Coordinates of C-alpha atoms in Angstrom, one line a residue:
M213 CA 254.1 53.0 -88.2
A214 CA 251.4 53.7 -85.7
E215 CA 247.9 52.4 -86.4
E216 CA 245.2 55.0 -87.1
F217 CA 242.8 55.1 -84.1
V218 CA 239.2 54.6 -85.1
E219 CA 236.6 55.4 -82.4
G220 CA 233.9 52.7 -82.1
N221 CA 236.2 49.9 -83.2
F222 CA 237.7 47.4 -80.8
L223 CA 241.1 48.6 -79.7
G224 CA 240.6 51.5 -82.0
L225 CA 241.9 49.4 -85.0
A226 CA 240.8 50.5 -88.4
K227 CA 238.7 48.1 -90.5
P228 CA 241.1 46.0 -92.5
D229 CA 240.9 45.3 -96.2
G230 CA 239.7 41.8 -97.2
Q231 CA 238.1 39.1 -95.0
P232 CA 239.0 39.4 -91.3
D233 CA 241.1 36.9 -89.4
I234 CA 239.5 37.9 -86.1
V235 CA 236.1 39.5 -85.7
V236 CA 234.7 41.3 -82.7
L237 CA 230.9 40.8 -82.4
S238 CA 228.7 42.7 -80.0
V239 CA 225.5 41.2 -78.7
P240 CA 223.6 43.8 -76.6
Y241 CA 221.1 41.3 -75.3
E242 CA 219.2 41.7 -72.0
L243 CA 215.9 40.0 -71.4
T244 CA 216.2 37.7 -68.4
T245 CA 218.6 39.4 -65.9
S246 CA 217.4 38.8 -62.4
Y247 CA 219.4 41.3 -60.3
G248 CA 221.6 44.1 -61.7
Q249 CA 220.6 45.7 -65.0
G250 CA 222.6 47.2 -67.8
T251 CA 224.2 44.3 -69.7
A252 CA 222.7 45.6 -72.9
E253 CA 225.1 48.5 -72.7
G254 CA 228.0 46.3 -71.9
P255 CA 229.4 45.5 -75.4
S256 CA 229.6 49.2 -76.4
A257 CA 231.1 50.1 -73.1
C258 CA 233.7 47.3 -73.5
V259 CA 234.5 48.5 -77.1
E260 CA 234.9 52.1 -75.8
A261 CA 237.2 51.0 -72.9
S262 CA 239.3 48.9 -75.3
G263 CA 240.6 52.1 -76.8
Q264 CA 242.7 52.5 -73.6
V265 CA 244.2 49.0 -73.8
E266 CA 247.8 48.8 -74.8
L267 CA 248.3 47.2 -78.3
F268 CA 251.7 45.7 -77.3
D269 CA 251.9 42.3 -75.7
P270 CA 255.2 40.6 -74.9
L271 CA 253.9 37.2 -76.1
L272 CA 253.7 38.5 -79.6
G273 CA 256.6 40.9 -79.4
E274 CA 254.8 43.6 -81.4
D275 CA 251.7 45.7 -81.4
L276 CA 248.3 44.4 -82.4
P277 CA 247.1 43.7 -85.0
A278 CA 250.4 41.9 -85.3
G279 CA 249.9 41.1 -89.0
Q280 CA 246.3 39.9 -88.6
R281 CA 243.2 41.5 -89.9
I282 CA 241.1 42.4 -86.8
S283 CA 237.6 43.7 -87.6
T284 CA 234.8 45.1 -85.5
A285 CA 231.4 44.1 -86.9
P286 CA 228.2 46.1 -86.6
P287 CA 226.4 45.0 -83.4
W288 CA 223.4 42.6 -83.4
D289 CA 220.3 44.7 -84.2
G290 CA 218.3 43.4 -81.2
K291 CA 215.2 42.6 -83.3
G292 CA 212.6 40.1 -82.1
N293 CA 209.2 40.4 -80.4
N294 CA 210.0 37.7 -77.9
L295 CA 212.8 35.7 -76.3
A296 CA 212.8 32.9 -78.9
Q297 CA 212.9 35.3 -81.8
Q298 CA 215.8 37.2 -80.2
L299 CA 217.7 34.0 -79.6
D300 CA 217.2 33.0 -83.2
G301 CA 218.3 36.5 -84.3
I302 CA 221.5 36.2 -82.2
S303 CA 222.2 32.7 -83.7
N304 CA 221.7 34.0 -87.2
Y305 CA 223.9 37.1 -86.5
L306 CA 226.8 34.8 -85.3
S307 CA 226.5 31.9 -87.6
P308 CA 228.2 33.3 -90.7
W309 CA 231.3 33.9 -88.6
Y310 CA 231.6 30.2 -87.8
D311 CA 232.9 29.4 -91.2
G312 CA 236.3 28.4 -90.0
E313 CA 238.0 31.3 -91.7
A314 CA 237.8 33.9 -88.9
F315 CA 238.0 33.7 -85.1
P316 CA 234.9 35.2 -83.4
V317 CA 235.3 37.2 -80.2
I318 CA 231.8 37.9 -78.8
L319 CA 230.9 40.6 -76.3
G320 CA 227.7 40.4 -74.3
G321 CA 225.1 41.1 -73.1
E322 CA 223.7 38.7 -70.5
H323 CA 224.9 35.1 -70.4
G324 CA 221.6 34.0 -71.8
I325 CA 223.2 34.4 -75.2
L326 CA 225.1 31.1 -74.7
P327 CA 222.5 28.7 -76.1
A328 CA 222.2 30.9 -79.3
L329 CA 226.0 31.0 -79.5
V330 CA 226.4 27.2 -79.2
H331 CA 223.7 26.8 -81.8
A332 CA 225.6 29.0 -84.2
A333 CA 228.8 27.1 -83.4
G334 CA 227.3 24.1 -85.1
N335 CA 228.1 25.8 -88.3
H336 CA 231.9 25.6 -87.7
P337 CA 233.6 22.9 -89.9
L338 CA 235.1 21.3 -86.9
V339 CA 231.7 20.8 -85.3
N340 CA 229.7 20.4 -88.6
G341 CA 226.4 20.0 -86.8
D342 CA 227.7 17.3 -84.4
F343 CA 227.6 19.0 -81.0
S344 CA 229.1 15.9 -79.3
K345 CA 232.5 17.2 -80.7
L346 CA 232.2 20.5 -78.9
T347 CA 233.5 21.3 -75.4
I348 CA 232.7 24.4 -73.5
V349 CA 235.0 25.9 -70.9
Q350 CA 233.1 28.3 -68.6
I351 CA 234.5 30.9 -66.2
D352 CA 231.6 31.9 -64.0
A353 CA 230.5 32.7 -60.4
H354 CA 227.3 30.7 -61.1
A355 CA 226.8 27.2 -62.3
D356 CA 224.0 28.4 -64.7
L357 CA 222.7 24.8 -64.6
R358 CA 219.1 25.6 -63.4
E359 CA 216.3 24.1 -65.4
E360 CA 214.3 27.3 -65.0
L361 CA 214.2 30.6 -63.1
G362 CA 211.0 32.4 -62.6
G363 CA 209.3 30.0 -65.0
E364 CA 211.8 30.8 -67.8
A365 CA 213.9 27.9 -69.1
F366 CA 216.1 30.3 -71.2
S367 CA 217.0 32.5 -68.3
H368 CA 220.6 33.6 -67.9
A369 CA 220.7 31.3 -64.9
C370 CA 220.0 28.3 -67.2
A371 CA 222.6 29.2 -69.9
A372 CA 224.9 26.2 -69.3
S373 CA 222.0 23.8 -68.9
R374 CA 220.4 24.9 -72.2
A375 CA 223.8 24.6 -73.9
M376 CA 224.1 21.1 -72.6
D377 CA 220.8 20.3 -74.2
F378 CA 222.6 20.3 -77.6
G379 CA 224.5 17.1 -76.5
L380 CA 227.9 18.7 -75.9
K381 CA 231.0 16.6 -75.4
H382 CA 231.8 18.2 -72.0
L383 CA 231.4 21.2 -69.9
F384 CA 234.3 22.5 -67.7
Q385 CA 233.5 25.2 -65.2
V386 CA 235.8 27.2 -62.9
G387 CA 235.3 29.9 -60.3
V388 CA 231.8 28.6 -59.4
R389 CA 230.6 29.8 -56.0
A390 CA 226.9 30.4 -56.2
F391 CA 224.5 27.5 -57.0
S392 CA 221.4 25.7 -55.9
Q393 CA 221.1 22.3 -54.4
L394 CA 219.8 20.9 -57.6
E395 CA 222.7 22.4 -59.6
Y396 CA 225.1 21.0 -57.1
N397 CA 223.6 17.5 -57.4
R398 CA 223.8 17.6 -61.1
I399 CA 227.5 18.6 -61.0
Q400 CA 228.1 15.6 -58.7
N401 CA 226.3 13.2 -60.9
D402 CA 226.7 14.3 -64.5
E403 CA 229.8 12.8 -66.0
K404 CA 229.8 15.4 -68.7
I405 CA 230.3 18.2 -66.3
T406 CA 233.5 19.0 -64.4
T407 CA 233.4 21.9 -62.0
Y408 CA 236.2 23.5 -60.0
F409 CA 234.6 25.4 -57.2
A410 CA 236.2 28.7 -56.2
S411 CA 236.4 27.6 -52.5
E412 CA 238.4 24.5 -53.4
I413 CA 240.8 26.5 -55.4
Q414 CA 241.3 29.0 -52.6
Q415 CA 241.7 26.3 -49.9
S416 CA 244.1 24.1 -51.8
K417 CA 246.4 27.0 -52.8
D418 CA 248.2 26.0 -56.0
S419 CA 247.4 22.3 -56.3
K420 CA 243.8 22.5 -57.4
W421 CA 244.5 25.4 -59.7
N422 CA 247.4 23.5 -61.4
N423 CA 245.0 20.5 -61.8
W424 CA 242.6 22.8 -63.6
L425 CA 245.2 24.1 -66.0
D426 CA 246.5 20.6 -66.6
E427 CA 243.0 19.2 -67.3
I428 CA 241.8 21.8 -69.7
S429 CA 245.1 21.6 -71.6
Q430 CA 244.3 18.0 -72.4
I431 CA 240.9 18.8 -74.1
E432 CA 240.7 17.5 -77.6
G433 CA 238.6 18.9 -80.5
P434 CA 236.8 22.2 -80.9
I435 CA 236.4 24.4 -77.8
H436 CA 234.3 27.5 -77.0
L437 CA 235.5 29.6 -74.1
T438 CA 232.8 31.5 -72.3
I439 CA 233.8 34.1 -69.7
D440 CA 231.0 35.5 -67.5
I441 CA 232.8 38.5 -66.1
D442 CA 231.4 37.7 -62.6
G443 CA 233.7 34.7 -62.5
L444 CA 236.4 37.1 -61.5
D445 CA 236.6 38.5 -58.0
G446 CA 234.1 41.3 -57.4
S447 CA 236.8 43.7 -56.6
L448 CA 237.9 43.6 -60.2
V449 CA 234.4 43.7 -61.8
P450 CA 232.1 45.4 -59.3
A451 CA 229.6 46.3 -62.1
T452 CA 228.1 43.1 -63.4
G453 CA 224.7 41.4 -63.6
T454 CA 225.0 39.4 -60.4
P455 CA 228.3 40.1 -58.6
V456 CA 229.7 37.5 -56.1
P457 CA 232.8 37.9 -53.9
G458 CA 235.6 35.4 -53.9
G459 CA 236.3 34.8 -57.6
L460 CA 239.3 34.3 -59.8
T461 CA 242.1 36.8 -60.1
F462 CA 242.8 38.5 -63.4
W463 CA 245.9 36.5 -64.0
Q464 CA 244.2 33.2 -63.2
T465 CA 241.8 34.0 -65.9
V466 CA 244.7 34.8 -68.3
E467 CA 246.3 31.5 -67.3
T468 CA 243.1 29.7 -68.3
I469 CA 243.1 31.5 -71.7
Q470 CA 246.8 30.6 -72.2
A471 CA 246.3 26.9 -71.2
L472 CA 243.5 26.5 -73.8
F473 CA 245.1 28.4 -76.7
S474 CA 248.6 27.0 -76.3
S475 CA 247.4 23.4 -76.3
S476 CA 248.1 21.4 -79.4
K477 CA 245.3 19.0 -78.6
G478 CA 242.2 21.3 -78.7
V479 CA 241.2 24.2 -80.9
V480 CA 239.5 27.2 -79.5
I481 CA 237.0 28.1 -82.2
S482 CA 235.5 31.1 -80.5
M483 CA 235.2 33.0 -77.2
D484 CA 232.9 35.3 -75.4
V485 CA 233.0 37.8 -72.6
N486 CA 229.6 38.5 -71.1
E487 CA 227.6 40.0 -68.3
I488 CA 229.4 43.3 -68.7
V489 CA 227.6 46.2 -67.1
P490 CA 229.0 49.7 -67.7
Q491 CA 230.4 51.2 -64.4
K492 CA 229.6 54.8 -63.9
D493 CA 232.2 56.0 -61.3
T494 CA 235.1 54.1 -62.9
P495 CA 235.5 52.1 -66.1
L496 CA 237.2 49.2 -64.2
T497 CA 234.6 46.5 -65.1
Q498 CA 234.4 47.2 -68.8
F499 CA 238.2 47.8 -69.0
T500 CA 238.8 44.4 -67.4
A501 CA 236.4 42.8 -69.9
A502 CA 238.3 44.6 -72.8
M503 CA 241.6 43.3 -71.4
L504 CA 240.4 39.7 -71.3
A505 CA 239.0 39.9 -74.8
T506 CA 242.4 41.4 -75.9
K507 CA 244.3 38.6 -74.2
G508 CA 242.1 36.1 -76.1
I509 CA 243.0 37.8 -79.3
V510 CA 246.7 37.8 -78.4
H511 CA 246.7 34.1 -77.6
H512 CA 244.7 33.2 -80.7
I513 CA 247.3 34.9 -82.8
N514 CA 250.0 33.1 -81.0
A515 CA 248.1 29.8 -81.6
R516 CA 248.2 30.6 -85.3
R517 CA 251.9 31.1 -85.1
L518 CA 252.4 27.8 -83.3
G519 CA 250.3 26.0 -85.8
N520 CA 247.6 25.1 -83.2
W521 CA 244.9 27.0 -85.2
V522 CA 244.6 26.9 -88.9
K523 CA 241.8 28.1 -91.2
Q524 CA 239.2 25.4 -91.9
T525 CA 237.5 25.0 -95.2
S526 CA 233.9 24.2 -95.7
A527 CA 234.5 22.5 -99.0
G528 CA 233.3 19.0 -98.9
S529 CA 232.4 19.2 -95.3
G530 CA 228.7 19.3 -95.7
I531 CA 228.6 22.5 -93.8
N532 CA 225.7 24.0 -95.9
Q533 CA 223.6 21.0 -95.2
S534 CA 224.2 21.1 -91.4
R535 CA 223.8 24.9 -91.1
P536 CA 221.5 25.6 -88.1
S537 CA 217.9 26.5 -88.7
T538 CA 217.0 30.1 -88.8
S539 CA 214.1 29.5 -86.4
Y540 CA 215.4 26.8 -84.1
F541 CA 214.4 28.4 -80.8
Q542 CA 210.9 29.4 -82.1
N543 CA 210.3 25.8 -83.1
L544 CA 211.2 24.3 -79.7

């Protein structure tokens, strides 16, 4: 029986009864973009484009929702008089979905949402306030490891650096091809950062890429996957905040998703696709973003089937005590 198409919902899927297994969360945040504008409209454009994504995937052998309750939440309300208030607002918007019961798929918005997202992830039972358990895997054209840009420490260009401030277990990056000397020096010297540069992947053909897939498949513990859409080659995503040529292919990105979700060692607790800018002449950019978010959903469902992802319970975990502060960023 065909699913009823509901405009405004991701993939056009009707809101399910009961608590969702997978929730799509839109964060239309744009305060620190330094080049192209329009990321605030990215999430809604991605949701709209998702209505044209095929629901069938051979990995599952059936149409989505494939027996899962997939829900589209109302978007973040954008309230906040300054950057710190907005980051706290984003964290508070996301935090309830890190209860271990549902899988959050987050659509951005500029990449500056990452620190707020990581802060919210501290609420997950597998993290439980101890960020040294959490690994981030980042697909991105930029290292995002600056300490500041234009005097702003929470610029989108500092997203990974601010995420590392929480004391993460490790940061894995791939597709990086635009970075400052200071960022490059940090990559070379910080043992908690592993970066696969786009140029190295291109020059080594398959060997470096296979090393990447092997390495991320060995990650243990909770993982967040962050996909800055500009990590892909600019021909696939010409409308993004800061486009850079020479990035990953669509299928390399899908292979990364597959390697993470199919591993029995790590658990992907959430993912985001960000820096989406609506393209006016063709919906290619937002459609590509919708496809990647859908691939994440598909591989998450498959991980459930394989037993690589199970619902976590907060009972006895101390999760209420470790719940992130509602004004963390304002108090920095």
